[in-house]
PDB file of C-alpha atoms in Angstrom:
ATOM      1  CA  MET B   1       2.933  46.174  29.984  1.00 53.00           C
ATOM      2  CA  ASP B   2       6.557  45.852  28.818  1.00 59.00           C
ATOM      3  CA  GLY B   3       7.891  45.319  32.345  1.00 64.00           C
ATOM      4  CA  ASN B   4       5.904  42.051  32.765  1.00 65.00           C
ATOM      5  CA  TRP B   5       7.199  40.194  29.702  1.00 68.00           C
ATOM      6  CA  GLY B   6       8.588  36.742  30.534  1.00 69.00           C
ATOM      7  CA  LYS B   7       7.304  36.696  34.142  1.00 71.00           C
ATOM      8  CA  ARG B   8       5.108  33.835  35.354  1.00 72.00           C
ATOM      9  CA  VAL B   9       1.576  34.833  36.247  1.00 68.00           C
ATOM     10  CA  GLU B  10      -0.149  33.010  39.103  1.00 72.00           C
ATOM     11  CA  TYR B  11      -3.803  32.280  38.443  1.00 68.00           C
ATOM     12  CA  LYS B  12      -6.214  31.711  41.295  1.00 66.00           C
ATOM     13  CA  PRO B  13      -9.141  29.299  41.073  1.00 66.00           C
ATOM     14  CA  THR B  14     -12.384  31.259  40.741  1.00 60.00           C
ATOM     15  CA  HIS B  15     -13.644  30.252  44.188  1.00 60.00           C
ATOM     16  CA  GLU B  16     -10.600  31.896  45.799  1.00 63.00           C
ATOM     17  CA  ILE B  17     -11.213  35.256  44.122  1.00 62.00           C
ATOM     18  CA  LYS B  18     -12.690  37.733  46.605  1.00 64.00           C
ATOM     19  CA  GLY B  19     -16.291  38.625  45.799  1.00 62.00           C
ATOM     20  CA  TYR B  20     -16.712  35.865  43.205  1.00 56.00           C
ATOM     21  CA  LYS B  21     -20.013  34.048  43.460  1.00 58.00           C
ATOM     22  CA  ARG B  22     -21.160  31.215  41.226  1.00 56.00           C
ATOM     23  CA  ALA B  23     -24.577  31.797  39.714  1.00 54.00           C
ATOM     24  CA  ASN B  24     -26.708  28.861  40.777  1.00 52.00           C
ATOM     25  CA  LEU B  25     -30.459  29.180  41.245  1.00 47.00           C
ATOM     26  CA  THR B  26     -30.777  25.883  43.099  1.00 49.00           C
ATOM     27  CA  ASN B  27     -28.549  27.233  45.887  1.00 52.00           C
ATOM     28  CA  GLU B  28     -30.531  30.461  46.173  1.00 55.00           C
ATOM     29  CA  ASN B  29     -34.141  29.408  46.674  1.00 58.00           C
ATOM     30  CA  PRO B  30     -35.482  26.377  44.797  1.00 58.00           C
ATOM     31  CA  ALA B  31     -39.008  26.889  46.159  1.00 59.00           C
ATOM     32  CA  LEU B  32     -39.124  30.410  44.713  1.00 61.00           C
ATOM     33  CA  VAL B  33     -37.964  29.154  41.323  1.00 61.00           C
ATOM     34  CA  VAL B  34     -40.680  26.475  41.345  1.00 62.00           C
ATOM     35  CA  VAL B  35     -43.380  29.017  42.241  1.00 63.00           C
ATOM     36  CA  VAL B  36     -42.283  31.526  39.582  1.00 66.00           C
ATOM     37  CA  VAL B  37     -42.127  28.912  36.807  1.00 65.00           C
ATOM     38  CA  GLU B  38     -45.496  27.524  37.897  1.00 66.00           C
ATOM     39  CA  GLU B  39     -47.145  30.947  37.917  1.00 69.00           C
ATOM     40  CA  VAL B  40     -45.816  31.840  34.458  1.00 68.00           C
ATOM     41  CA  ILE B  41     -47.064  28.590  32.925  1.00 69.00           C
ATOM     42  CA  VAL B  42     -50.465  28.692  34.639  1.00 69.00           C
ATOM     43  CA  VAL B  43     -51.056  32.319  33.655  1.00 70.00           C
ATOM     44  CA  SER B  44     -50.112  31.676  30.024  1.00 71.00           C
ATOM     45  CA  VAL B  45     -52.294  28.542  29.819  1.00 70.00           C
ATOM     46  CA  VAL B  46     -55.252  30.340  31.383  1.00 70.00           C
ATOM     47  CA  ALA B  47     -54.838  33.295  28.996  1.00 71.00           C
ATOM     48  CA  VAL B  48     -54.796  31.032  25.937  1.00 72.00           C
ATOM     49  CA  VAL B  49     -57.807  29.114  27.232  1.00 71.00           C
ATOM     50  CA  ALA B  50     -59.743  32.320  27.894  1.00 71.00           C
ATOM     51  CA  VAL B  51     -59.188  33.451  24.305  1.00 71.00           C
ATOM     52  CA  VAL B  52     -60.254  30.043  22.975  1.00 72.00           C
ATOM     53  CA  VAL B  53     -63.424  30.048  25.106  1.00 71.00           C
ATOM     54  CA  VAL B  54     -64.405  33.542  23.965  1.00 71.00           C
ATOM     55  CA  VAL B  55     -63.836  32.671  20.302  1.00 72.00           C
ATOM     56  CA  GLU B  56     -65.824  29.437  20.618  1.00 74.00           C
ATOM     57  CA  VAL B  57     -68.757  31.161  22.301  1.00 70.00           C
ATOM     58  CA  VAL B  58     -68.838  33.919  19.659  1.00 71.00           C
ATOM     59  CA  VAL B  59     -68.683  31.399  16.816  1.00 72.00           C
ATOM     60  CA  VAL B  60     -71.438  29.238  18.322  1.00 70.00           C
ATOM     61  CA  VAL B  61     -73.721  32.249  18.907  1.00 68.00           C
ATOM     62  CA  VAL B  62     -73.143  33.653  15.407  1.00 70.00           C
ATOM     63  CA  VAL B  63     -73.674  30.299  13.692  1.00 69.00           C
ATOM     64  CA  VAL B  64     -76.782  29.439  15.696  1.00 65.00           C
ATOM     65  CA  VAL B  65     -78.403  32.880  15.447  1.00 66.00           C
ATOM     66  CA  VAL B  66     -77.519  33.766  11.851  1.00 66.00           C
ATOM     67  CA  VAL B  67     -77.478  30.424  10.048  1.00 64.00           C
ATOM     68  CA  VAL B  68     -79.983  28.288  11.924  1.00 62.00           C
ATOM     69  CA  GLU B  69     -82.206  31.066  13.316  1.00 65.00           C
ATOM     70  CA  ILE B  70     -83.126  29.132  16.454  1.00 61.00           C
ATOM     71  CA  GLU B  71     -84.737  30.665  19.544  1.00 66.00           C
ATOM     72  CA  VAL B  72     -82.506  32.634  21.923  1.00 64.00           C
ATOM     73  CA  VAL B  73     -83.165  30.217  24.810  1.00 66.00           C
ATOM     74  CA  VAL B  74     -81.713  27.314  22.828  1.00 68.00           C
ATOM     75  CA  VAL B  75     -78.707  29.464  21.934  1.00 67.00           C
ATOM     76  CA  VAL B  76     -78.074  30.230  25.616  1.00 71.00           C
ATOM     77  CA  VAL B  77     -78.297  26.529  26.537  1.00 73.00           C
ATOM     78  CA  VAL B  78     -75.847  25.575  23.762  1.00 72.00           C
ATOM     79  CA  VAL B  79     -73.408  28.309  24.807  1.00 73.00           C
ATOM     80  CA  VAL B  80     -73.566  27.240  28.469  1.00 75.00           C
ATOM     81  CA  VAL B  81     -72.905  23.585  27.541  1.00 76.00           C
ATOM     82  CA  VAL B  82     -69.936  24.560  25.324  1.00 75.00           C
ATOM     83  CA  VAL B  83     -68.460  26.796  28.027  1.00 75.00           C
ATOM     84  CA  VAL B  84     -68.811  24.101  30.719  1.00 75.00           C
ATOM     85  CA  VAL B  85     -67.125  21.477  28.516  1.00 76.00           C
ATOM     86  CA  VAL B  86     -64.288  23.847  27.607  1.00 75.00           C
ATOM     87  CA  VAL B  87     -63.764  24.870  31.257  1.00 74.00           C
ATOM     88  CA  VAL B  88     -63.563  21.221  32.372  1.00 74.00           C
ATOM     89  CA  VAL B  89     -61.020  20.449  29.634  1.00 75.00           C
ATOM     90  CA  VAL B  90     -59.011  23.537  30.573  1.00 74.00           C
ATOM     91  CA  VAL B  91     -58.962  22.628  34.271  1.00 73.00           C
ATOM     92  CA  VAL B  92     -57.681  19.126  33.447  1.00 73.00           C
ATOM     93  CA  VAL B  93     -54.999  20.557  31.132  1.00 74.00           C
ATOM     94  CA  VAL B  94     -53.868  23.151  33.707  1.00 73.00           C
ATOM     95  CA  VAL B  95     -53.649  20.507  36.445  1.00 73.00           C
ATOM     96  CA  VAL B  96     -51.577  18.212  34.218  1.00 74.00           C
ATOM     97  CA  VAL B  97     -49.287  21.092  33.180  1.00 74.00           C
ATOM     98  CA  VAL B  98     -48.738  22.217  36.782  1.00 73.00           C
ATOM     99  CA  VAL B  99     -47.992  18.660  37.931  1.00 73.00           C
ATOM    100  CA  VAL B 100     -45.472  18.159  35.123  1.00 73.00           C
ATOM    101  CA  VAL B 101     -43.805  21.531  35.787  1.00 73.00           C
ATOM    102  CA  VAL B 102     -43.513  20.938  39.529  1.00 73.00           C
ATOM    103  CA  VAL B 103     -42.107  17.441  38.991  1.00 72.00           C
ATOM    104  CA  VAL B 104     -39.579  18.640  36.427  1.00 72.00           C
ATOM    105  CA  VAL B 105     -38.404  21.561  38.576  1.00 71.00           C
ATOM    106  CA  VAL B 106     -38.136  19.395  41.693  1.00 70.00           C
ATOM    107  CA  VAL B 107     -36.207  16.796  39.709  1.00 68.00           C
ATOM    108  CA  VAL B 108     -33.850  19.451  38.337  1.00 69.00           C
ATOM    109  CA  VAL B 109     -33.191  20.710  41.867  1.00 68.00           C
ATOM    110  CA  VAL B 110     -32.660  17.164  43.177  1.00 66.00           C
ATOM    111  CA  VAL B 111     -30.365  16.193  40.299  1.00 64.00           C
ATOM    112  CA  ALA B 112     -28.403  19.424  40.703  1.00 65.00           C
ATOM    113  CA  THR B 113     -27.835  18.659  44.372  1.00 64.00           C
ATOM    114  CA  ALA B 114     -27.609  14.851  44.128  1.00 56.00           C
ATOM    115  CA  ALA B 115     -24.291  13.431  45.227  1.00 55.00           C
ATOM    116  CA  THR B 116     -24.573  10.074  43.514  1.00 58.00           C
ATOM    117  CA  THR B 117     -25.423   8.969  40.016  1.00 60.00           C
ATOM    118  CA  THR B 118     -27.859   6.418  41.435  1.00 63.00           C
ATOM    119  CA  ALA B 119     -30.059   9.176  42.835  1.00 61.00           C
ATOM    120  CA  ALA B 120     -29.991  10.960  39.482  1.00 62.00           C
ATOM    121  CA  VAL B 121     -31.002   7.780  37.629  1.00 67.00           C
ATOM    122  CA  VAL B 122     -33.885   7.167  40.036  1.00 69.00           C
ATOM    123  CA  VAL B 123     -35.071  10.757  39.600  1.00 66.00           C
ATOM    124  CA  VAL B 124     -34.971  10.498  35.794  1.00 69.00           C
ATOM    125  CA  VAL B 125     -36.982   7.250  35.896  1.00 72.00           C
ATOM    126  CA  VAL B 126     -39.560   8.910  38.157  1.00 73.00           C
ATOM    127  CA  ILE B 127     -39.833  11.857  35.734  1.00 72.00           C
ATOM    128  CA  VAL B 128     -40.393   9.573  32.755  1.00 73.00           C
ATOM    129  CA  VAL B 129     -43.078   7.610  34.616  1.00 75.00           C
ATOM    130  CA  LEU B 130     -44.878  10.806  35.684  1.00 74.00           C
ATOM    131  CA  ILE B 131     -44.778  12.228  32.153  1.00 72.00           C
ATOM    132  CA  VAL B 132     -46.282   8.996  30.804  1.00 73.00           C
ATOM    133  CA  VAL B 133     -49.001   9.096  33.476  1.00 73.00           C
ATOM    134  CA  CYS B 134     -49.841  12.731  32.642  1.00 69.00           C
ATOM    135  CA  TYR B 135     -49.954  11.882  28.923  1.00 70.00           C
ATOM    136  CA  VAL B 136     -52.325   8.961  29.526  1.00 72.00           C
ATOM    137  CA  ILE B 137     -54.556  11.120  31.741  1.00 70.00           C
ATOM    138  CA  SER B 138     -54.712  13.908  29.164  1.00 67.00           C
ATOM    139  CA  GLU B 139     -55.431  11.462  26.299  1.00 69.00           C
ATOM    140  CA  HIS B 140     -58.271   9.633  28.072  1.00 70.00           C
ATOM    141  CA  CYS B 141     -59.851  12.576  29.922  1.00 61.00           C
ATOM    142  CA  LEU B 142     -59.891  15.137  27.118  1.00 54.00           C
TER     143      LEU B 142
END
């Protein structure tokens, strides 16, 4: 240590250091990133929905059988109707979520690789429009 006091040290830029590699997912495989993010979100949404459906069915059966004491056939019809409605809602929600996720990831990749600010602005506008469209769809279809 003592022998180096007062000497100038030359620093190299990081890209000149041997073996240095910048961590950047967009350069590795953007398609893989999109697929992984999509899978995680879809699986989590489906899991939550499955729990909700099971709870709803159990509640409907218990209420109808215990409180109202209606015939079993009516109970089955009610349960089937509830399940069908819930499944339709879930499918719409999953589709909207997947569309939003794909758009956002694609936009992030495009913005990360865009050379001009104009391209980035266009991409952001497209994202906002798509989010509004998904919101309107989810509000009016659910």
